[in-house]
Coordinates of N, CA and C in Angstrom, one line a residue:
M1 N -126.8 -176.4 23.6 CA -126.3 -176.9 24.9 C -126.9 -178.3 25.1
S2 N -126.1 -179.2 25.6 CA -126.5 -180.6 25.9 C -127.4 -180.6 27.1
E3 N -128.6 -181.4 26.9 CA -129.5 -181.5 28.0 C -129.1 -182.6 29.0
R4 N -128.2 -183.5 28.6 CA -127.8 -184.6 29.4 C -126.9 -184.0 30.5
K5 N -127.2 -184.4 31.7 CA -126.4 -183.9 32.9 C -125.3 -184.9 33.2
S6 N -124.1 -184.4 33.3 CA -122.9 -185.2 33.7 C -121.9 -184.3 34.4
V7 N -121.1 -184.9 35.3 CA -120.1 -184.1 36.0 C -119.0 -183.6 35.0
T8 N -118.9 -184.3 33.9 CA -117.9 -184.0 32.9 C -118.4 -182.9 31.9
N9 N -119.6 -182.5 32.0 CA -120.1 -181.5 31.0 C -119.5 -180.2 31.3
L10 N -119.3 -179.4 30.2 CA -118.8 -178.1 30.3 C -119.9 -177.1 30.9
T11 N -119.5 -176.2 31.7 CA -120.4 -175.2 32.1 C -120.4 -174.1 31.1
E12 N -121.4 -173.2 31.2 CA -121.4 -172.1 30.2 C -120.1 -171.3 30.2
A13 N -119.6 -171.0 31.4 CA -118.4 -170.2 31.5 C -117.2 -171.0 30.9
Q14 N -117.1 -172.3 31.1 CA -116.0 -173.1 30.6 C -116.1 -173.1 29.1
W15 N -117.3 -173.3 28.6 CA -117.4 -173.4 27.1 C -117.0 -172.0 26.5
R16 N -117.3 -170.9 27.1 CA -117.0 -169.6 26.5 C -115.4 -169.5 26.5
I17 N -114.7 -170.1 27.4 CA -113.3 -170.1 27.4 C -112.6 -170.8 26.2
I18 N -113.1 -172.0 25.9 CA -112.5 -172.8 24.9 C -113.1 -172.7 23.5
R19 N -114.3 -172.1 23.5 CA -115.0 -172.0 22.2 C -114.2 -171.3 21.1
P20 N -113.4 -170.2 21.4 CA -112.6 -169.6 20.3 C -111.6 -170.5 19.7
F21 N -111.2 -171.6 20.4 CA -110.1 -172.5 19.9 C -110.6 -173.7 19.2
V22 N -112.0 -173.8 19.1 CA -112.6 -174.9 18.4 C -113.1 -174.5 17.1
R23 N -112.6 -175.1 16.0 CA -113.0 -174.7 14.7 C -114.5 -175.1 14.4
R24 N -115.1 -174.2 13.7 CA -116.5 -174.4 13.3 C -116.6 -175.6 12.3
P25 N -117.7 -176.4 12.4 CA -117.9 -177.5 11.4 C -118.0 -176.9 10.0
S26 N -117.5 -177.7 9.1 CA -117.6 -177.3 7.7 C -119.0 -177.4 7.2
R27 N -119.4 -176.4 6.4 CA -120.8 -176.4 5.8 C -121.0 -177.4 4.7
R28 N -119.9 -178.0 4.2 CA -120.0 -178.9 3.1 C -120.4 -180.3 3.7
G29 N -121.0 -181.1 2.8 CA -121.5 -182.4 3.2 C -122.7 -182.4 4.0
R30 N -123.0 -183.5 4.7 CA -124.2 -183.6 5.4 C -124.1 -182.7 6.7
P31 N -125.3 -182.2 7.1 CA -125.3 -181.4 8.3 C -124.8 -182.2 9.6
H32 N -124.2 -181.5 10.5 CA -123.7 -182.2 11.7 C -124.8 -182.4 12.7
L33 N -125.0 -183.6 13.3 CA -126.1 -183.8 14.2 C -125.8 -183.3 15.6
H34 N -124.5 -183.2 15.9 CA -124.1 -182.8 17.3 C -123.2 -181.6 17.3
S35 N -123.5 -180.8 18.3 CA -122.6 -179.6 18.5 C -121.2 -179.9 18.9
R36 N -120.3 -179.0 18.7 CA -118.9 -179.2 19.2 C -118.9 -179.3 20.7
R37 N -119.7 -178.6 21.4 CA -119.8 -178.7 22.8 C -120.2 -180.1 23.3
E38 N -121.2 -180.7 22.6 CA -121.6 -182.0 23.0 C -120.5 -183.0 22.7
V39 N -119.7 -182.8 21.7 CA -118.6 -183.7 21.4 C -117.6 -183.7 22.5
I40 N -117.2 -182.5 22.9 CA -116.2 -182.3 24.0 C -116.8 -182.9 25.3
D41 N -118.0 -182.7 25.6 CA -118.6 -183.3 26.8 C -118.5 -184.8 26.7
T42 N -118.8 -185.4 25.6 CA -118.7 -186.9 25.4 C -117.3 -187.4 25.5
V43 N -116.3 -186.7 24.9 CA -115.0 -187.1 25.0 C -114.5 -187.1 26.4
Q44 N -114.8 -186.0 27.1 CA -114.4 -185.9 28.5 C -115.0 -187.0 29.4
Y45 N -116.2 -187.4 29.0 CA -116.9 -188.6 29.7 C -116.1 -189.9 29.5
V46 N -115.7 -190.1 28.2 CA -114.9 -191.3 27.9 C -113.6 -191.3 28.7
V47 N -112.9 -190.2 28.7 CA -111.6 -190.1 29.4 C -111.7 -190.3 30.9
R48 N -112.7 -189.6 31.5 CA -112.9 -189.6 32.9 C -113.3 -191.0 33.4
T49 N -114.3 -191.6 32.7 CA -114.8 -192.9 33.2 C -114.1 -194.1 32.7
G50 N -113.3 -193.9 31.6 CA -112.6 -195.1 31.0 C -113.5 -195.9 30.1
C51 N -114.6 -195.3 29.8 CA -115.6 -196.0 28.9 C -115.1 -196.3 27.5
Q52 N -115.3 -197.4 26.9 CA -115.0 -197.7 25.6 C -115.9 -196.9 24.7
W53 N -115.5 -196.5 23.5 CA -116.3 -195.8 22.6 C -117.6 -196.5 22.3
R54 N -117.6 -197.8 22.0 CA -118.8 -198.5 21.7 C -119.7 -198.7 22.9
M55 N -119.2 -198.5 24.1 CA -120.0 -198.7 25.3 C -120.6 -197.4 25.8
L56 N -120.6 -196.3 25.1 CA -121.2 -195.1 25.5 C -122.7 -195.3 25.7
P57 N -123.2 -194.7 26.8 CA -124.7 -194.8 27.0 C -125.5 -194.2 25.9
H58 N -126.7 -194.7 25.7 CA -127.5 -194.3 24.6 C -127.9 -192.9 24.5
D59 N -127.9 -192.2 25.7 CA -128.3 -190.8 25.7 C -127.1 -189.9 25.2
F60 N -126.0 -190.4 24.9 CA -124.8 -189.7 24.4 C -124.9 -189.6 22.8
P61 N -124.2 -188.7 22.2 CA -124.1 -188.7 20.7 C -123.5 -190.1 20.2
A62 N -123.8 -190.4 19.0 CA -123.3 -191.6 18.4 C -121.8 -191.7 18.5
W63 N -121.4 -192.9 19.0 CA -119.9 -193.1 19.3 C -119.0 -192.9 18.1
K64 N -119.5 -193.4 16.9 CA -118.7 -193.3 15.7 C -118.5 -191.8 15.3
A65 N -119.5 -191.0 15.4 CA -119.4 -189.6 15.1 C -118.4 -188.9 16.0
V66 N -118.5 -189.2 17.3 CA -117.6 -188.5 18.3 C -116.2 -189.0 18.2
S67 N -116.0 -190.3 18.0 CA -114.6 -190.8 17.9 C -114.0 -190.3 16.6
Q68 N -114.7 -190.1 15.5 CA -114.1 -189.6 14.3 C -113.6 -188.2 14.5
I69 N -114.4 -187.4 15.2 CA -114.0 -186.0 15.5 C -112.8 -186.0 16.5
F70 N -112.8 -186.9 17.5 CA -111.7 -187.0 18.4 C -110.4 -187.2 17.6
Y71 N -110.4 -188.2 16.7 CA -109.2 -188.5 16.0 C -108.8 -187.4 15.0
R72 N -109.8 -186.8 14.4 CA -109.5 -185.7 13.5 C -108.9 -184.5 14.3
W73 N -109.4 -184.2 15.5 CA -108.8 -183.2 16.3 C -107.4 -183.5 16.8
R74 N -107.2 -184.8 17.0 CA -105.9 -185.3 17.4 C -104.9 -185.0 16.3
K75 N -105.3 -185.3 15.0 CA -104.4 -185.1 13.9 C -104.1 -183.7 13.5
N76 N -105.2 -182.8 13.6 CA -105.0 -181.5 13.2 C -104.5 -180.5 14.3
G77 N -104.3 -181.1 15.5 CA -103.7 -180.4 16.6 C -104.7 -179.6 17.4
T78 N -106.0 -179.8 17.3 CA -107.0 -179.1 18.1 C -106.9 -179.3 19.6
W79 N -106.7 -180.5 20.0 CA -106.5 -180.8 21.4 C -105.3 -180.1 22.0
Q80 N -104.2 -180.2 21.2 CA -103.0 -179.5 21.7 C -103.1 -178.0 21.7
R81 N -103.8 -177.5 20.7 CA -104.0 -176.0 20.7 C -104.8 -175.5 21.9
I82 N -105.9 -176.3 22.2 CA -106.7 -175.9 23.4 C -105.9 -176.0 24.7
H83 N -105.1 -177.1 24.8 CA -104.3 -177.3 25.9 C -103.2 -176.2 26.1
E84 N -102.6 -175.8 25.1 CA -101.5 -174.8 25.2 C -102.2 -173.4 25.5
A85 N -103.3 -173.1 25.0 CA -104.0 -171.9 25.3 C -104.4 -171.8 26.7
L86 N -105.0 -172.9 27.2 CA -105.4 -172.9 28.6 C -104.2 -172.9 29.6
S87 N -103.2 -173.5 29.2 CA -102.0 -173.5 30.0 C -101.4 -172.1 30.2
K88 N -101.4 -171.3 29.2 CA -101.0 -169.9 29.3 C -101.9 -169.1 30.2
K89 N -103.2 -169.4 30.0 CA -104.2 -168.6 30.9 C -104.0 -169.0 32.3
V90 N -103.8 -170.3 32.6 CA -103.7 -170.7 34.0 C -102.4 -170.1 34.6
R91 N -101.3 -170.1 33.9 CA -100.1 -169.5 34.3 C -100.2 -168.0 34.6
R92 N -100.8 -167.3 33.7 CA -101.0 -165.9 33.9 C -101.9 -165.6 35.1
Q93 N -102.9 -166.5 35.3 CA -103.8 -166.3 36.5 C -103.1 -166.5 37.8
A94 N -102.0 -167.4 37.7 CA -101.2 -167.6 38.9 C -100.1 -166.6 39.1
G95 N -100.0 -165.6 38.2 CA -99.0 -164.6 38.3 C -97.6 -165.1 37.7
K96 N -97.6 -166.1 36.8 CA -96.4 -166.6 36.2 C -96.3 -166.1 34.8
R97 N -95.1 -166.3 34.2 CA -95.0 -166.1 32.8 C -95.8 -167.1 32.0
S98 N -96.3 -166.7 30.9 CA -97.2 -167.6 30.1 C -96.5 -168.8 29.5
T99 N -95.1 -168.6 29.3 CA -94.3 -169.7 28.8 C -93.3 -170.1 29.9
P100 N -93.3 -171.4 30.3 CA -92.3 -171.8 31.3 C -90.9 -171.8 30.8
S101 N -90.0 -171.6 31.7 CA -88.5 -171.6 31.4 C -87.8 -172.8 32.0
A102 N -88.5 -173.7 32.7 CA -87.9 -174.9 33.3 C -88.9 -176.0 33.1
G103 N -88.4 -177.3 33.0 CA -89.2 -178.4 32.9 C -88.8 -179.5 33.8
I104 N -89.5 -180.6 33.8 CA -89.2 -181.8 34.7 C -89.3 -183.0 33.8
I105 N -88.4 -183.9 33.9 CA -88.4 -185.1 33.1 C -89.7 -185.9 33.4
D106 N -90.3 -186.3 32.4 CA -91.6 -187.0 32.4 C -92.7 -186.0 32.1
S107 N -92.4 -184.7 32.0 CA -93.4 -183.7 31.7 C -93.3 -183.4 30.2
Q108 N -94.3 -182.7 29.7 CA -94.3 -182.3 28.3 C -93.3 -181.2 28.1
S109 N -92.5 -181.4 27.1 CA -91.4 -180.4 26.8 C -92.1 -179.2 26.1
V110 N -91.6 -178.1 26.4 CA -92.1 -176.8 25.9 C -91.0 -176.0 25.4
K111 N -91.3 -175.2 24.4 CA -90.3 -174.2 23.8 C -89.9 -173.3 24.9
G112 N -88.6 -173.0 24.9 CA -88.1 -172.0 25.9 C -87.5 -172.6 27.1
I113 N -87.6 -173.9 27.3 CA -87.1 -174.6 28.5 C -85.5 -174.6 28.4
R114 N -84.9 -174.2 29.6 CA -83.5 -174.2 29.7 C -82.9 -175.1 30.8
I115 N -83.8 -175.4 31.8 CA -83.4 -176.2 32.9 C -84.4 -177.3 33.1
I116 N -83.9 -178.6 33.3 CA -84.7 -179.7 33.5 C -84.4 -180.3 34.9
F117 N -85.4 -180.3 35.8 CA -85.2 -180.9 37.1 C -85.5 -182.4 37.0
A118 N -84.6 -183.2 37.6 CA -84.7 -184.6 37.4 C -84.3 -185.4 38.6
D119 N -84.7 -186.6 38.6 CA -84.4 -187.6 39.7 C -82.9 -187.7 39.7
S120 N -82.3 -188.1 40.8 CA -80.8 -188.2 40.9 C -80.3 -189.3 39.9
A121 N -81.1 -190.2 39.6 CA -80.6 -191.3 38.7 C -80.2 -190.7 37.3
Y122 N -80.8 -189.6 36.9 CA -80.5 -189.0 35.6 C -79.2 -188.3 35.6
G123 N -78.5 -188.2 36.8 CA -77.3 -187.5 36.9 C -76.1 -188.4 36.7
R124 N -76.3 -189.7 36.5 CA -75.2 -190.7 36.3 C -74.6 -190.6 34.9
R125 N -73.4 -191.1 34.9 CA -72.6 -191.2 33.6 C -72.6 -189.9 32.9
D126 N -72.8 -189.9 31.6 CA -72.5 -188.8 30.8 C -73.8 -188.1 30.3
L127 N -75.0 -188.5 30.8 CA -76.2 -188.0 30.4 C -76.3 -186.5 30.5
P128 N -76.0 -185.8 31.6 CA -76.1 -184.4 31.7 C -75.3 -183.7 30.6
K129 N -74.1 -184.2 30.4 CA -73.2 -183.6 29.4 C -73.8 -183.8 28.0
F130 N -74.3 -184.9 27.7 CA -75.0 -185.2 26.4 C -76.2 -184.3 26.2
I131 N -77.0 -184.1 27.2 CA -78.2 -183.2 27.1 C -77.7 -181.8 26.8
Q132 N -76.7 -181.4 27.5 CA -76.2 -180.0 27.4 C -75.7 -179.7 26.0
Q133 N -75.0 -180.7 25.4 CA -74.3 -180.5 24.1 C -75.3 -180.7 23.0
T134 N -76.3 -181.6 23.1 CA -77.2 -181.8 22.0 C -78.5 -181.0 22.0
L135 N -79.0 -180.7 23.2 CA -80.3 -180.0 23.3 C -80.1 -178.7 24.0
C136 N -79.0 -178.3 24.5 CA -78.7 -177.0 25.1 C -79.6 -176.9 26.4
F137 N -79.9 -178.0 27.0 CA -80.6 -178.0 28.3 C -79.6 -178.3 29.4
T138 N -79.9 -177.8 30.6 CA -79.1 -178.1 31.8 C -79.9 -179.0 32.7
I139 N -79.4 -180.2 33.1 CA -80.1 -181.0 34.0 C -79.7 -180.7 35.4
E140 N -80.6 -180.4 36.3 CA -80.3 -180.2 37.7 C -81.0 -181.3 38.5
C141 N -80.2 -182.2 39.0 CA -80.7 -183.3 39.8 C -81.1 -182.9 41.2
V142 N -82.3 -183.4 41.6 CA -82.8 -183.1 42.9 C -82.4 -184.3 43.8
R143 N -81.6 -184.1 44.8 CA -81.2 -185.3 45.6 C -81.7 -185.1 47.1
R144 N -81.8 -186.3 47.7 CA -82.1 -186.3 49.1 C -81.0 -185.7 50.0
V145 N -81.4 -185.1 51.1 CA -80.4 -184.6 52.0 C -79.8 -185.8 52.7
P146 N -78.5 -185.9 52.7 CA -77.8 -187.0 53.4 C -78.3 -187.2 54.8
G147 N -78.6 -188.5 55.2 CA -79.0 -188.8 56.5 C -80.5 -188.8 56.7
T148 N -81.3 -188.4 55.7 CA -82.8 -188.4 55.9 C -83.3 -189.8 55.6
K149 N -84.3 -190.2 56.4 CA -84.9 -191.5 56.2 C -86.4 -191.4 56.0
G150 N -87.0 -192.5 55.4 CA -88.4 -192.5 55.1 C -88.8 -191.5 54.0
F151 N -90.1 -191.3 54.0 CA -90.7 -190.4 52.9 C -90.4 -189.0 53.2
V152 N -89.8 -188.3 52.2 CA -89.5 -186.9 52.3 C -89.9 -186.2 51.0
V153 N -90.7 -185.2 51.1 CA -91.0 -184.4 49.9 C -89.8 -183.6 49.4
L154 N -89.4 -183.9 48.2 CA -88.2 -183.3 47.6 C -88.7 -182.2 46.6
P155 N -88.0 -181.0 46.7 CA -88.3 -179.9 45.8 C -88.4 -180.3 44.3
K156 N -89.4 -179.9 43.6 CA -89.5 -180.1 42.2 C -90.0 -181.5 41.9
R157 N -89.3 -182.5 42.4 CA -89.7 -183.9 42.1 C -91.1 -184.3 42.4
W158 N -91.6 -183.7 43.5 CA -93.0 -184.1 43.8 C -94.0 -183.6 42.8
I159 N -93.6 -182.6 42.0 CA -94.6 -182.1 41.0 C -95.0 -183.2 40.0
V160 N -94.0 -184.1 39.7 CA -94.3 -185.2 38.7 C -95.3 -186.1 39.3
E161 N -95.1 -186.5 40.6 CA -96.0 -187.4 41.3 C -97.4 -186.7 41.4
R162 N -97.4 -185.4 41.7 CA -98.7 -184.7 41.8 C -99.5 -184.8 40.5
T163 N -98.7 -184.6 39.4 CA -99.4 -184.6 38.1 C -99.9 -186.0 37.8
F164 N -99.2 -187.0 38.1 CA -99.7 -188.4 37.9 C -100.9 -188.6 38.7
A165 N -101.0 -188.1 39.9 CA -102.2 -188.2 40.8 C -103.4 -187.5 40.1
W166 N -103.2 -186.4 39.5 CA -104.2 -185.7 38.8 C -104.7 -186.5 37.7
L167 N -103.8 -187.1 36.9 CA -104.2 -187.9 35.8 C -104.9 -189.2 36.2
G168 N -104.5 -189.7 37.4 CA -105.2 -190.9 37.9 C -106.6 -190.7 38.2
R169 N -107.1 -189.5 38.2 CA -108.6 -189.3 38.4 C -109.4 -189.8 37.2
S170 N -108.7 -189.8 36.1 CA -109.3 -190.3 34.8 C -109.0 -191.7 34.6
R171 N -110.0 -192.6 34.5 CA -109.8 -194.0 34.4 C -109.2 -194.4 33.1
R172 N -109.3 -193.6 32.1 CA -108.7 -193.9 30.8 C -107.2 -194.1 30.9
H173 N -106.6 -193.5 31.9 CA -105.2 -193.6 32.1 C -104.7 -194.7 33.0
S174 N -105.7 -195.4 33.6 CA -105.3 -196.5 34.5 C -104.6 -197.6 33.8
K175 N -104.8 -197.8 32.5 CA -104.1 -198.7 31.7 C -104.1 -198.2 30.3
D176 N -102.9 -198.2 29.7 CA -102.7 -197.7 28.3 C -103.0 -198.8 27.3
D177 N -104.2 -198.8 26.8 CA -104.6 -199.7 25.7 C -104.6 -199.1 24.3
E178 N -104.1 -197.9 24.2 CA -104.2 -197.2 22.9 C -103.1 -197.8 22.0
C179 N -103.4 -197.9 20.7 CA -102.5 -198.5 19.8 C -101.5 -197.4 19.3
N180 N -101.9 -196.2 19.4 CA -101.1 -195.0 18.9 C -100.7 -194.2 20.1
P181 N -99.4 -193.9 20.3 CA -99.0 -193.0 21.4 C -99.6 -191.6 21.3
E182 N -99.9 -191.2 20.0 CA -100.4 -189.9 19.9 C -101.9 -189.8 20.5
T183 N -102.6 -190.9 20.4 CA -103.9 -191.0 21.0 C -103.8 -190.9 22.6
S184 N -102.8 -191.6 23.1 CA -102.5 -191.5 24.6 C -102.2 -190.1 25.0
E185 N -101.4 -189.4 24.2 CA -101.1 -188.0 24.4 C -102.3 -187.1 24.4
A186 N -103.2 -187.3 23.4 CA -104.4 -186.5 23.3 C -105.3 -186.7 24.5
M187 N -105.4 -188.0 25.0 CA -106.2 -188.3 26.2 C -105.7 -187.6 27.4
I188 N -104.3 -187.5 27.5 CA -103.7 -186.8 28.6 C -104.0 -185.3 28.5
Q189 N -103.9 -184.8 27.3 CA -104.2 -183.3 27.1 C -105.7 -183.0 27.5
I190 N -106.6 -183.9 27.2 CA -108.0 -183.7 27.5 C -108.2 -183.7 29.0
S191 N -107.5 -184.6 29.7 CA -107.6 -184.6 31.2 C -107.1 -183.3 31.8
M192 N -106.0 -182.8 31.2 CA -105.5 -181.5 31.7 C -106.3 -180.3 31.3
I193 N -107.0 -180.4 30.2 CA -107.9 -179.4 29.8 C -109.0 -179.3 30.8
H194 N -109.6 -180.4 31.2 CA -110.6 -180.5 32.2 C -110.2 -179.8 33.5
L195 N -108.9 -180.2 33.9 CA -108.4 -179.7 35.2 C -108.2 -178.2 35.1
M196 N -107.7 -177.7 34.0 CA -107.4 -176.2 33.9 C -108.7 -175.4 33.8
L197 N -109.7 -176.0 33.1 CA -111.0 -175.3 33.1 C -111.6 -175.2 34.5
Q198 N -111.4 -176.2 35.3 CA -111.9 -176.1 36.7 C -111.2 -175.0 37.5
R199 N -110.0 -174.7 37.1 CA -109.2 -173.6 37.8 C -109.7 -172.2 37.2
L200 N -109.9 -172.2 35.9 CA -110.2 -170.9 35.3 C -111.7 -170.5 35.5
A201 N -112.5 -171.5 35.6 CA -114.0 -171.3 35.8 C -114.5 -172.4 36.7
P202 N -114.2 -172.3 38.0 CA -114.7 -173.3 38.9 C -116.2 -173.5 39.0
V203 N -116.6 -174.7 39.2 CA -118.0 -175.0 39.3 C -118.5 -174.6 40.7
K204 N -119.4 -173.8 40.8 CA -119.9 -173.3 42.1 C -120.8 -174.4 42.8
S205 N -120.5 -174.8 44.0 CA -121.2 -175.8 44.7 C -122.4 -175.3 45.4

């Protein structure tokens, strides 16, 4: 367990949840200096604070070691595997099906989706027909009620803005400086992993 205290550190309960989805370090080669839990704590710190790898405080694990594991897990699908597993747990906890049957444009696409709720702009021209024929999805445009003025919360559409607000808590997303879009995707997955762990194992105040 890491002795360094940070709001991004995993609690014992949170670590027990994701530990089964983290592969054990290989016994070959040099022994690993840092535990997988310390690595996750450090990556969460980078994402939450927007800190550059090289600018990690000295009481954190070596930035090169952590960044190498981050990119390795991005390539082998570890971050995505943890994200998908927690998503199913959160949905079941909320009394929903583990796999969603509907999606929203700008959200991560998932197997099994049949309906996509979208802004009214996506209903123009032949896009809905094209989506139906090529992807077998149905686009359902959410429109404002005629005559309404000012800000109005529209069904389904507000979920996108809410998700962006959640991601906005992590400074790494304030500006996308990543050279590889897969890295940006992994950073988003890490933010959502942190959020879902807070729901599955809330920190007692």
